[in-house]
Amino acid sequence: MHDHGSVGLPLGFTLLRLLLLGSVTLVAAWSLLRAAVPAEPGRRARRAVAGAATLGGIAALLAADARWMPDQAAVAVIALLVLPPVLRGPRPVLGWCATAGVTAVALAVGVAATRAPAGGTAAGGGTGAARAPAATGAVADVGGGSGQDGGDVAGGSGLAGGPGAAGGPELAGGPDPADGSGLAGGPDLAGGSDLTSGSDLATASPLDALLSSPPSTLPYLALIAAFAGASWLALCPPTRAARVVGGVFGAVLLAALGHVTASGWLVSPPAGDPLLARAGLGGAPVDVLVVPHMPGWNLVQTSDAAVAVGNAPTALTPTTPVAGQGGRWALVWLPEGRGELWLAGAGARTTVVVDTGTTAWTGRDVRGPDGPDYASAVLAARLAGGRGDLPLPELSDEDARALRAEVAAIGGALAVRADASPRAAEAEAVARAEADRLGVPVDPAAPRTLVLGGEPTGDHLAPWLAPPDLSTPRARRYATVLAEAFPDARPTTSGLRAWLATT
C-alpha cells in the first residue's frame, strides 16, 4: 500500500525555503539598519545585499509556482532581479526609476486583486493541475447501496467502475442486497476534480490567471517586488528618501514572509502519508483530512461547513455528508508531488499544501463505500502517533462471531442490507450461512433487518456500524483527542480500534 522507501524528502523546496528565509533576513536587516543609520554603504556591502535580493527574489518566484505569468513578464522580473548586482558603482537615476516602476506595478496588481470578487474569476486558467483520467460505469454510493449510474458532479467525471486511477483494482459494483433495492444512505461521492472541462492557461488573460492563482501568490509577489526594490535602491546614495523607502521594503519583506509562513505555504507535509491540516476560510477554521494523500483519487473530509474542494479553482467538487460519518466528504484527483488542495466557500477560498510523493496507492480503491470508515481509522491512527499505514477494512474473526450472534439473537426471519464493499459482501455470506445453519429464513420483507452497510439505522447493526463503546479510559481519550483535532469528525468503531491498536 504505502511504499515509504521510494518517497523522498522534498529537497528542492527545502533548499528554496532556506534560501528565501536567509535572503529575507539579510536584505530586511540591511534595509532597516540603513534607514536608522545614515551611513554610505561600501561597494561590497551593496553588491552583497543586491546579490542576496536576487537570490531571494528568484526563490520567491519559484516557490510561488507562477505558471500564470506570461513568459515575457517572467523574463522582465528575472532581469530586474539580476541586473543590480551586476552594475558597478552608484546609479541613482536608474535605481530610482526601476524602484518606482517596480512599486507602481506591484501596487497596480495589488489593487486589481483586492477589487476582484472574493471567489476569483471563473475563467481563470487555474494552476495547471493534472487532468484526471476519465472513468465510466457505475458510481459507488459511499453512503450505502449498490452501484448506480452516475453523472458528472461539478464538472468531474463519474468514477467507479473504471480502472483504479491510483493504481488500485477496478471498483466493482459488488453484489446487490438481498432485497435487490437501492440502499438508503448518504449521497454519492461521484465527483472528483476533472480538469478536462477547465480553461487553459494559454487562453486566459494574465489578470484572470493571476486572480485564479493560489492565495499565496500575492504575498510571494510582494516578496519579489520588495526584493527588486531593495536591490535597485542599494544603487542609490543614502538620502532621506532612499532610507525611508528602503525601510518600507524591509518591513514588506518581513510582513510578507510572516504571512506566507503563518499560512503554512512554506510547509512540506510528509509525502505520501495521510494528511491532516487546518485552514482558515472566510474567517472560520476548516479541518481537512486527505486519504491516502498519494497520486490519484483521494478521499477528502472537511468540517461541516459547506465547502467545495478540488485540485484547481476551475475544478471544485462540493463536499457532501455521508451517513454515519461526521463532517463532509468529496473525492479529488491529486497529481504527483507537491501541490495545493483548493477549498472554496462562504465567498472565500484558500489552499492547503499537499505532497503526494511519486508512488501510487496500491491498496483497495478508496472510492468504495467503506472509504469514509477507512478514513476514520486513518485519522485515529494519525492522532495516536502512527503514520496511517492501515489496510482497508476487512471482516475480522471477531466481527464474524458478532454477526453470527446477532443472527441468533434475531431468532426469526430477517432481511440483510449490505453495500458494495468487500467487507459487507463477506459479512453477508457469513450471516446467510449462519441463518441457513439455524434454519432462519432470509426474506427482504422481514420486519427485522441486519444492516451490514449503508446508513447505520435500526437495532441490528454490523459491529463496525454500531456506535463505539467509549466507556473505558483509553476510549474516552480517543474521543477527547478527536474532538480537539477535528471537532466535526465523529468517533467510530473502526477509529477506536485503530486508536487502541496504535497506542
Coordinates of C-alpha atoms in Angstrom, one line a residue:
M1 CA 0.0 0.0 0.0
H2 CA 2.4 2.7 1.1
D3 CA 6.0 2.3 -0.2
H4 CA 7.9 4.7 2.0
G5 CA 11.2 3.6 0.6
S6 CA 10.5 5.4 -2.6
V7 CA 9.2 8.6 -1.1
G8 CA 12.0 11.1 -0.6
L9 CA 12.1 14.4 1.2
P10 CA 11.2 17.5 -0.9
L11 CA 14.8 18.6 -1.0
G12 CA 14.4 21.1 -3.8
F13 CA 11.6 23.0 -1.9
T14 CA 13.6 22.8 1.3
L15 CA 16.5 24.5 -0.3
L16 CA 14.2 27.2 -1.8
R17 CA 12.7 27.7 1.7
L18 CA 16.2 28.1 3.3
L19 CA 17.3 30.4 0.6
L20 CA 14.2 32.5 0.9
L21 CA 14.5 32.8 4.7
G22 CA 18.2 33.7 4.6
S23 CA 17.7 36.3 1.9
V24 CA 14.8 38.0 3.7
T25 CA 16.8 38.1 6.9
L26 CA 19.8 39.7 5.3
V27 CA 18.0 42.2 2.9
A28 CA 15.4 43.2 5.5
A29 CA 18.0 43.7 8.2
W30 CA 20.2 45.8 5.9
S31 CA 17.3 47.9 4.7
L32 CA 16.0 48.6 8.2
L33 CA 19.5 49.3 9.5
R34 CA 20.2 51.7 6.6
A35 CA 17.0 53.6 7.4
A36 CA 18.2 54.1 11.0
V37 CA 21.9 54.7 10.3
P38 CA 22.6 57.3 7.5
A39 CA 26.0 56.0 6.5
E40 CA 27.3 55.4 3.0
P41 CA 27.4 51.7 2.4
G42 CA 30.5 50.2 0.8
R43 CA 30.6 48.7 -2.7
R44 CA 30.9 45.2 -1.3
A45 CA 28.0 45.7 1.0
R46 CA 25.8 47.0 -1.8
R47 CA 26.7 44.1 -4.1
A48 CA 26.2 41.5 -1.3
V49 CA 22.8 42.9 -0.5
A50 CA 21.8 43.1 -4.2
G51 CA 23.0 39.5 -4.7
A52 CA 21.0 38.3 -1.7
A53 CA 18.0 40.1 -3.1
T54 CA 18.5 38.5 -6.5
L55 CA 18.6 35.0 -5.0
G56 CA 15.7 35.7 -2.7
G57 CA 13.5 37.1 -5.5
I58 CA 14.2 34.1 -7.7
A59 CA 13.5 31.7 -4.8
A60 CA 10.2 33.5 -4.2
L61 CA 9.3 33.3 -7.9
L62 CA 10.0 29.6 -7.9
A63 CA 8.1 29.0 -4.6
A64 CA 5.1 30.9 -6.0
D65 CA 4.9 28.5 -8.9
A66 CA 3.8 31.4 -11.1
R67 CA 2.7 29.5 -14.1
W68 CA 0.1 32.2 -14.7
M69 CA 2.8 34.7 -15.5
P70 CA 3.5 35.3 -19.2
D71 CA 7.0 34.3 -20.4
Q72 CA 7.9 38.0 -21.2
A73 CA 6.9 39.1 -17.7
A74 CA 8.9 36.3 -16.1
V75 CA 12.0 37.4 -18.2
A76 CA 11.5 41.0 -17.2
V77 CA 11.2 40.1 -13.5
I78 CA 14.3 38.0 -13.6
A79 CA 16.2 40.8 -15.4
L80 CA 15.1 43.3 -12.7
L81 CA 16.5 41.0 -10.0
V82 CA 19.7 40.1 -11.8
L83 CA 20.9 43.5 -13.1
P84 CA 21.6 45.4 -9.8
P85 CA 24.4 43.2 -8.5
V86 CA 26.0 43.2 -12.0
L87 CA 26.1 47.0 -12.3
R88 CA 29.1 48.8 -10.8
G89 CA 29.1 52.0 -8.8
P90 CA 26.1 54.1 -7.8
R91 CA 23.3 54.5 -10.3
P92 CA 20.8 56.9 -8.6
V93 CA 18.7 57.8 -11.6
L94 CA 18.4 54.2 -12.9
G95 CA 17.9 52.9 -9.4
W96 CA 15.1 55.3 -8.6
C97 CA 13.4 54.7 -12.0
A98 CA 13.5 51.0 -11.5
T99 CA 12.3 51.3 -7.9
A100 CA 9.4 53.5 -9.0
G101 CA 8.4 51.1 -11.8
V102 CA 8.5 48.1 -9.5
T103 CA 6.4 49.9 -6.9
A104 CA 3.9 51.1 -9.4
V105 CA 3.4 47.6 -10.9
A106 CA 3.1 45.9 -7.5
L107 CA 0.5 48.4 -6.3
A108 CA -1.5 48.1 -9.5
V109 CA -1.5 44.3 -9.2
G110 CA -2.5 44.5 -5.5
V111 CA -5.3 46.9 -6.2
A112 CA -6.7 44.8 -9.0
A113 CA -6.5 41.7 -6.9
T114 CA -8.2 43.3 -3.9
R115 CA -11.1 44.7 -6.0
A116 CA -11.8 41.3 -7.6
P117 CA -14.6 39.1 -6.3
A118 CA -13.6 37.0 -3.3
G119 CA -14.2 33.8 -5.2
G120 CA -11.9 34.8 -8.1
T121 CA -12.8 34.8 -11.8
A122 CA -14.5 31.9 -13.3
A123 CA -12.4 31.9 -16.4
G124 CA -9.1 31.7 -14.7
G125 CA -6.6 29.3 -16.0
G126 CA -6.1 27.7 -12.7
T127 CA -2.9 26.3 -11.6
G128 CA -2.3 23.7 -14.3
A129 CA -3.2 20.8 -12.1
A130 CA -3.1 17.4 -13.6
R131 CA -6.1 16.1 -15.5
A132 CA -7.9 13.2 -14.1
P133 CA -8.4 10.1 -16.3
A134 CA -11.9 9.6 -17.4
A135 CA -13.7 6.7 -15.9
T136 CA -17.0 5.1 -16.8
G137 CA -19.5 2.8 -15.4
A138 CA -21.4 2.6 -12.1
V139 CA -20.8 5.0 -9.3
A140 CA -20.2 3.6 -5.9
D141 CA -22.6 5.0 -3.3
V142 CA -20.4 5.8 -0.3
G143 CA -23.4 6.2 2.0
G144 CA -24.5 2.8 1.1
G145 CA -26.3 0.9 -1.7
S146 CA -25.3 -0.8 -4.8
G147 CA -23.7 0.8 -7.8
Q148 CA -25.9 3.1 -9.9
D149 CA -25.4 5.1 -13.0
G150 CA -23.6 8.3 -12.1
G151 CA -23.1 11.6 -13.9
D152 CA -20.6 14.3 -13.5
V153 CA -20.6 16.3 -10.3
A154 CA -19.3 19.9 -10.7
G155 CA -17.5 19.1 -13.8
G156 CA -16.0 15.9 -12.6
S157 CA -16.2 12.6 -14.3
G158 CA -18.0 9.5 -13.0
L159 CA -15.6 7.4 -11.1
A160 CA -16.5 3.9 -10.1
G161 CA -16.3 1.0 -12.4
G162 CA -13.4 2.3 -14.3
P163 CA -9.8 1.2 -13.8
G164 CA -8.3 2.3 -10.5
A165 CA -6.9 5.7 -11.1
A166 CA -4.4 5.5 -8.3
G167 CA -3.2 2.1 -9.1
G168 CA -5.9 0.2 -7.2
P169 CA -8.1 -2.5 -8.7
E170 CA -11.3 -1.9 -10.5
L171 CA -14.1 -0.8 -8.3
A172 CA -16.8 -3.3 -9.0
G173 CA -20.3 -2.6 -8.2
G174 CA -20.5 -5.7 -5.9
P175 CA -23.5 -7.9 -5.3
D176 CA -26.8 -6.3 -4.8
P177 CA -28.5 -6.6 -1.4
A178 CA -30.9 -9.5 -0.8
D179 CA -33.9 -7.3 -1.4
G180 CA -32.5 -6.1 -4.7
S181 CA -33.3 -2.5 -3.9
G182 CA -31.0 0.5 -3.8
L183 CA -29.9 1.4 -0.3
A184 CA -30.8 4.5 1.6
G185 CA -27.8 6.4 2.8
G186 CA -25.6 9.3 2.1
P187 CA -25.1 11.0 -1.3
D188 CA -22.8 9.7 -4.0
L189 CA -19.2 10.8 -3.8
A190 CA -19.2 10.7 -7.6
G191 CA -17.4 13.9 -8.2
G192 CA -13.7 14.3 -8.2
S193 CA -11.9 17.2 -9.8
D194 CA -11.5 16.6 -13.5
L195 CA -9.9 19.4 -15.4
T196 CA -10.9 18.3 -18.9
S197 CA -13.5 21.0 -19.0
G198 CA -11.4 23.7 -17.4
S199 CA -9.9 26.6 -19.3
D200 CA -6.3 26.5 -20.4
L201 CA -3.6 28.9 -19.1
A202 CA -2.8 29.8 -22.7
T203 CA -6.3 31.2 -23.3
A204 CA -6.8 33.1 -20.1
S205 CA -5.7 36.7 -19.7
P206 CA -2.7 37.3 -17.3
L207 CA -5.0 39.2 -14.9
D208 CA -7.7 36.4 -14.9
A209 CA -4.9 33.8 -14.4
L210 CA -3.5 35.9 -11.5
L211 CA -6.9 36.2 -9.8
S212 CA -7.4 32.4 -10.2
S213 CA -3.9 31.6 -8.8
P214 CA -3.5 30.3 -5.2
P215 CA -4.0 32.8 -2.4
S216 CA -0.3 32.6 -1.7
T217 CA 0.5 34.3 -5.0
L218 CA 0.1 37.9 -3.7
P219 CA 2.4 37.5 -0.7
Y220 CA 5.0 35.9 -2.9
L221 CA 4.7 38.8 -5.4
A222 CA 5.1 41.2 -2.5
L223 CA 8.3 39.4 -1.7
I224 CA 9.6 39.6 -5.3
A225 CA 8.7 43.3 -5.6
A226 CA 10.4 44.2 -2.2
F227 CA 13.5 42.2 -3.2
A228 CA 13.7 44.0 -6.5
G229 CA 13.0 47.4 -5.0
A230 CA 15.6 47.0 -2.2
S231 CA 18.2 45.7 -4.7
W232 CA 17.8 48.7 -7.0
L233 CA 17.6 51.1 -4.1
A234 CA 21.0 49.8 -3.0
L235 CA 22.5 51.6 -6.0
C236 CA 21.2 55.0 -4.7
P237 CA 23.0 57.2 -2.2
P238 CA 21.6 57.0 1.3
T239 CA 19.4 60.1 1.1
R240 CA 16.5 60.5 3.5
A241 CA 14.0 59.4 0.8
A242 CA 16.2 56.3 -0.1
R243 CA 16.4 55.3 3.6
V244 CA 12.7 55.7 4.2
V245 CA 11.7 53.8 1.1
G246 CA 14.3 51.1 1.8
G247 CA 12.9 50.7 5.4
V248 CA 9.4 50.2 3.9
F249 CA 10.8 47.5 1.6
G250 CA 12.4 45.8 4.6
A251 CA 9.1 45.9 6.5
V252 CA 7.3 44.5 3.5
L253 CA 9.8 41.6 3.3
L254 CA 9.2 40.7 6.9
A255 CA 5.4 41.1 6.7
A256 CA 5.1 39.0 3.5
L257 CA 7.4 36.3 4.8
G258 CA 5.4 36.2 8.1
H259 CA 2.1 35.9 6.2
V260 CA 3.5 33.1 4.0
T261 CA 4.9 31.2 7.0
A262 CA 1.8 31.7 9.2
S263 CA -0.4 30.4 6.4
G264 CA 1.6 27.2 6.1
W265 CA 2.6 27.8 2.5
L266 CA 6.3 27.1 3.3
V267 CA 5.5 23.8 5.0
S268 CA 6.0 20.5 3.2
P269 CA 3.8 17.8 4.6
P270 CA 5.2 14.2 4.7
A271 CA 5.0 12.9 1.2
G272 CA 2.6 10.1 0.6
D273 CA 1.3 9.9 4.2
P274 CA -2.4 10.7 5.0
L275 CA -2.7 14.5 5.6
L276 CA -4.4 16.3 8.5
A277 CA -4.5 20.1 8.2
R278 CA -6.5 23.1 9.3
A279 CA -7.0 26.1 7.1
G280 CA -8.8 29.4 7.5
L281 CA -11.7 30.0 5.1
G282 CA -13.9 33.1 5.4
G283 CA -12.7 33.8 8.9
A284 CA -13.5 30.3 10.2
P285 CA -11.2 27.3 10.6
V286 CA -11.8 24.3 8.3
D287 CA -10.3 20.9 9.2
V288 CA -9.1 18.8 6.2
L289 CA -8.2 15.1 6.1
V290 CA -6.8 13.7 2.8
V291 CA -6.6 9.9 2.4
P292 CA -4.4 8.3 1.2
H293 CA -2.6 11.5 0.2
M294 CA -1.0 9.8 -2.8
P295 CA -1.1 10.3 -6.5
G296 CA -4.6 9.5 -7.9
W297 CA -8.0 9.6 -6.4
N298 CA -8.1 10.8 -2.8
L299 CA -10.9 10.9 -0.2
V300 CA -11.2 14.4 1.4
Q301 CA -13.0 15.0 4.6
T302 CA -13.7 18.6 5.8
S303 CA -15.6 20.3 8.6
D304 CA -19.4 20.5 8.5
A305 CA -19.3 23.9 6.7
A306 CA -20.5 23.7 3.1
V307 CA -17.3 23.9 1.1
A308 CA -16.1 22.7 -2.3
V309 CA -12.7 21.2 -2.8
G310 CA -10.5 20.4 -5.8
N311 CA -7.1 20.4 -7.4
A312 CA -7.7 23.8 -9.1
P313 CA -10.1 26.7 -8.8
T314 CA -11.8 25.6 -12.1
A315 CA -12.3 22.0 -10.8
L316 CA -14.1 22.2 -7.5
T317 CA -16.4 19.4 -6.2
P318 CA -19.0 20.2 -3.5
T319 CA -18.5 18.3 -0.3
T320 CA -21.5 16.3 0.9
P321 CA -22.4 14.5 4.2
V322 CA -22.1 10.7 4.5
A323 CA -24.4 8.7 6.7
G324 CA -22.8 7.6 9.9
Q325 CA -19.8 9.8 9.5
G326 CA -19.0 13.3 10.7
G327 CA -18.0 16.3 8.5
R328 CA -18.4 16.4 4.7
W329 CA -16.8 14.4 2.0
A330 CA -15.6 14.6 -1.6
L331 CA -13.2 12.8 -4.0
V332 CA -10.3 14.7 -5.5
W333 CA -7.7 13.7 -8.0
L334 CA -4.2 14.8 -7.0
P335 CA -1.2 14.6 -9.2
E336 CA 2.3 13.6 -8.1
G337 CA 4.4 15.7 -5.9
R338 CA 3.9 19.0 -4.1
G339 CA 0.8 20.9 -4.9
E340 CA -2.3 22.6 -3.5
L341 CA -5.7 21.4 -2.5
W342 CA -8.2 24.2 -3.1
L343 CA -11.1 25.0 -0.7
A344 CA -13.9 27.4 -1.5
G345 CA -16.9 28.5 0.5
A346 CA -18.6 31.4 2.2
G347 CA -17.4 33.7 -0.5
A348 CA -13.8 33.0 0.1
R349 CA -11.2 30.5 -1.0
T350 CA -7.9 29.2 0.3
T351 CA -5.4 26.3 -0.3
V352 CA -3.8 23.5 1.7
V353 CA -0.3 22.4 0.7
V354 CA -0.2 18.7 -0.3
D355 CA 2.7 16.5 -1.3
T356 CA 1.6 13.1 -2.6
G357 CA 5.0 11.8 -3.5
T358 CA 5.6 9.7 -6.5
T359 CA 4.3 6.3 -5.5
A360 CA 0.7 5.4 -6.4
W361 CA -1.6 3.9 -3.9
T362 CA -1.8 0.2 -4.4
G363 CA -4.4 -0.6 -1.7
R364 CA -8.1 -1.1 -2.4
D365 CA -9.8 1.8 -4.1
V366 CA -10.8 4.5 -1.6
R367 CA -13.8 5.4 -3.7
G368 CA -15.6 2.4 -2.4
P369 CA -18.5 2.5 0.2
D370 CA -16.0 1.7 3.0
G371 CA -13.7 4.6 2.2
P372 CA -15.0 7.0 4.9
D373 CA -14.9 4.3 7.5
Y374 CA -11.3 3.6 6.5
A375 CA -10.6 7.3 6.7
S376 CA -11.9 7.5 10.3
A377 CA -9.5 4.7 11.2
V378 CA -6.6 6.5 9.5
L379 CA -7.4 9.7 11.3
A380 CA -7.4 7.9 14.7
A381 CA -4.1 6.2 13.9
R382 CA -2.6 9.6 13.0
L383 CA -3.8 11.2 16.2
A384 CA -2.4 8.3 18.2
G385 CA 1.0 9.0 16.7
G386 CA 1.0 6.4 13.8
R387 CA 1.6 7.1 10.1
G388 CA -1.8 5.9 9.0
D389 CA -0.4 2.8 7.2
L390 CA -3.6 0.8 7.6
P391 CA -5.2 -1.8 5.4
L392 CA -8.7 -1.1 4.2
P393 CA -11.4 -2.6 6.4
E394 CA -11.7 -6.4 6.4
L395 CA -14.0 -8.8 8.1
S396 CA -12.3 -9.9 11.3
D397 CA -12.9 -13.2 13.2
E398 CA -14.4 -11.1 16.0
D399 CA -16.8 -9.4 13.5
A400 CA -17.8 -12.8 12.1
R401 CA -18.6 -14.1 15.6
A402 CA -20.6 -11.0 16.4
L403 CA -22.6 -11.4 13.2
R404 CA -23.4 -15.0 14.0
A405 CA -24.5 -14.0 17.5
E406 CA -26.7 -11.2 16.0
V407 CA -28.4 -13.6 13.6
A408 CA -29.1 -16.0 16.5
A409 CA -30.4 -13.1 18.7
I410 CA -32.9 -12.1 16.0
G411 CA -34.2 -15.7 16.1
G412 CA -36.5 -15.4 13.2
A413 CA -36.9 -14.2 9.6
L414 CA -34.6 -11.3 8.8
A415 CA -33.6 -9.1 5.9
V416 CA -30.0 -8.4 5.1
R417 CA -28.9 -4.9 3.9
A418 CA -25.4 -4.6 2.5
D419 CA -23.4 -2.3 0.3
A420 CA -20.8 -2.9 -2.5
S421 CA -17.8 -3.2 -0.2
P422 CA -15.9 -6.4 0.0
R423 CA -16.3 -6.5 3.8
A424 CA -20.1 -6.2 3.5
A425 CA -20.2 -8.9 0.9
E426 CA -18.2 -11.2 3.1
A427 CA -20.3 -10.3 6.1
E428 CA -23.5 -11.1 4.1
A429 CA -22.1 -14.5 3.3
V430 CA -21.4 -15.2 6.9
A431 CA -24.8 -14.0 8.0
R432 CA -26.6 -16.1 5.4
A433 CA -24.6 -19.2 6.2
E434 CA -25.5 -18.8 9.9
A435 CA -29.1 -18.2 9.0
D436 CA -29.1 -21.4 7.0
R437 CA -27.5 -23.3 9.8
L438 CA -30.1 -22.1 12.2
G439 CA -33.0 -22.6 9.8
V440 CA -33.8 -18.9 9.8
P441 CA -35.2 -17.6 6.5
V442 CA -33.6 -14.5 4.9
D443 CA -36.5 -12.5 3.5
P444 CA -36.3 -9.0 2.1
A445 CA -39.8 -8.3 3.5
A446 CA -38.9 -9.5 7.0
P447 CA -39.6 -6.9 9.8
R448 CA -36.1 -7.0 11.2
T449 CA -33.0 -6.1 9.1
L450 CA -29.4 -6.9 9.7
V451 CA -27.6 -3.8 8.5
L452 CA -24.1 -4.6 7.0
G453 CA -23.6 -1.4 5.0
G454 CA -25.1 1.9 4.2
E455 CA -26.9 4.2 6.6
P456 CA -26.5 2.8 10.1
T457 CA -30.1 2.8 11.2
G458 CA -32.0 0.1 13.0
D459 CA -31.4 -2.2 16.0
H460 CA -29.3 -4.8 14.3
L461 CA -26.1 -3.3 13.1
A462 CA -22.8 -4.8 12.0
P463 CA -20.1 -4.2 14.6
W464 CA -18.3 -1.6 12.5
L465 CA -21.6 0.4 12.1
A466 CA -22.5 0.3 15.7
P467 CA -21.5 3.3 17.9
P468 CA -18.2 2.8 19.6
D469 CA -18.0 1.8 23.3
L470 CA -16.4 4.9 24.9
S471 CA -16.7 3.7 28.5
T472 CA -13.1 2.9 29.1
P473 CA -10.4 5.5 29.8
R474 CA -8.5 4.8 26.6
A475 CA -11.7 5.0 24.5
R476 CA -12.6 8.3 26.2
R477 CA -9.1 9.6 25.4
Y478 CA -9.7 8.8 21.8
A479 CA -13.0 10.7 21.8
T480 CA -11.3 13.7 23.5
V481 CA -8.3 13.9 21.2
L482 CA -10.6 13.5 18.1
A483 CA -12.8 16.4 19.3
E484 CA -9.8 18.6 19.8
A485 CA -8.1 17.8 16.5
F486 CA -11.2 17.5 14.2
P487 CA -14.3 18.7 16.1
D488 CA -16.7 17.8 13.4
A489 CA -15.4 14.2 13.0
R490 CA -17.5 11.5 14.7
P491 CA -16.0 8.7 16.8
T492 CA -16.4 5.4 15.0
T493 CA -15.8 1.8 16.0
S494 CA -13.1 1.5 13.3
G495 CA -11.5 4.6 14.6
L496 CA -11.5 3.3 18.2
R497 CA -10.0 0.0 17.0
A498 CA -7.2 1.9 15.2
W499 CA -6.6 4.1 18.2
L500 CA -6.3 1.1 20.6
A501 CA -4.0 -0.8 18.1
T502 CA -1.7 2.2 17.8
T503 CA -1.5 3.4 21.4

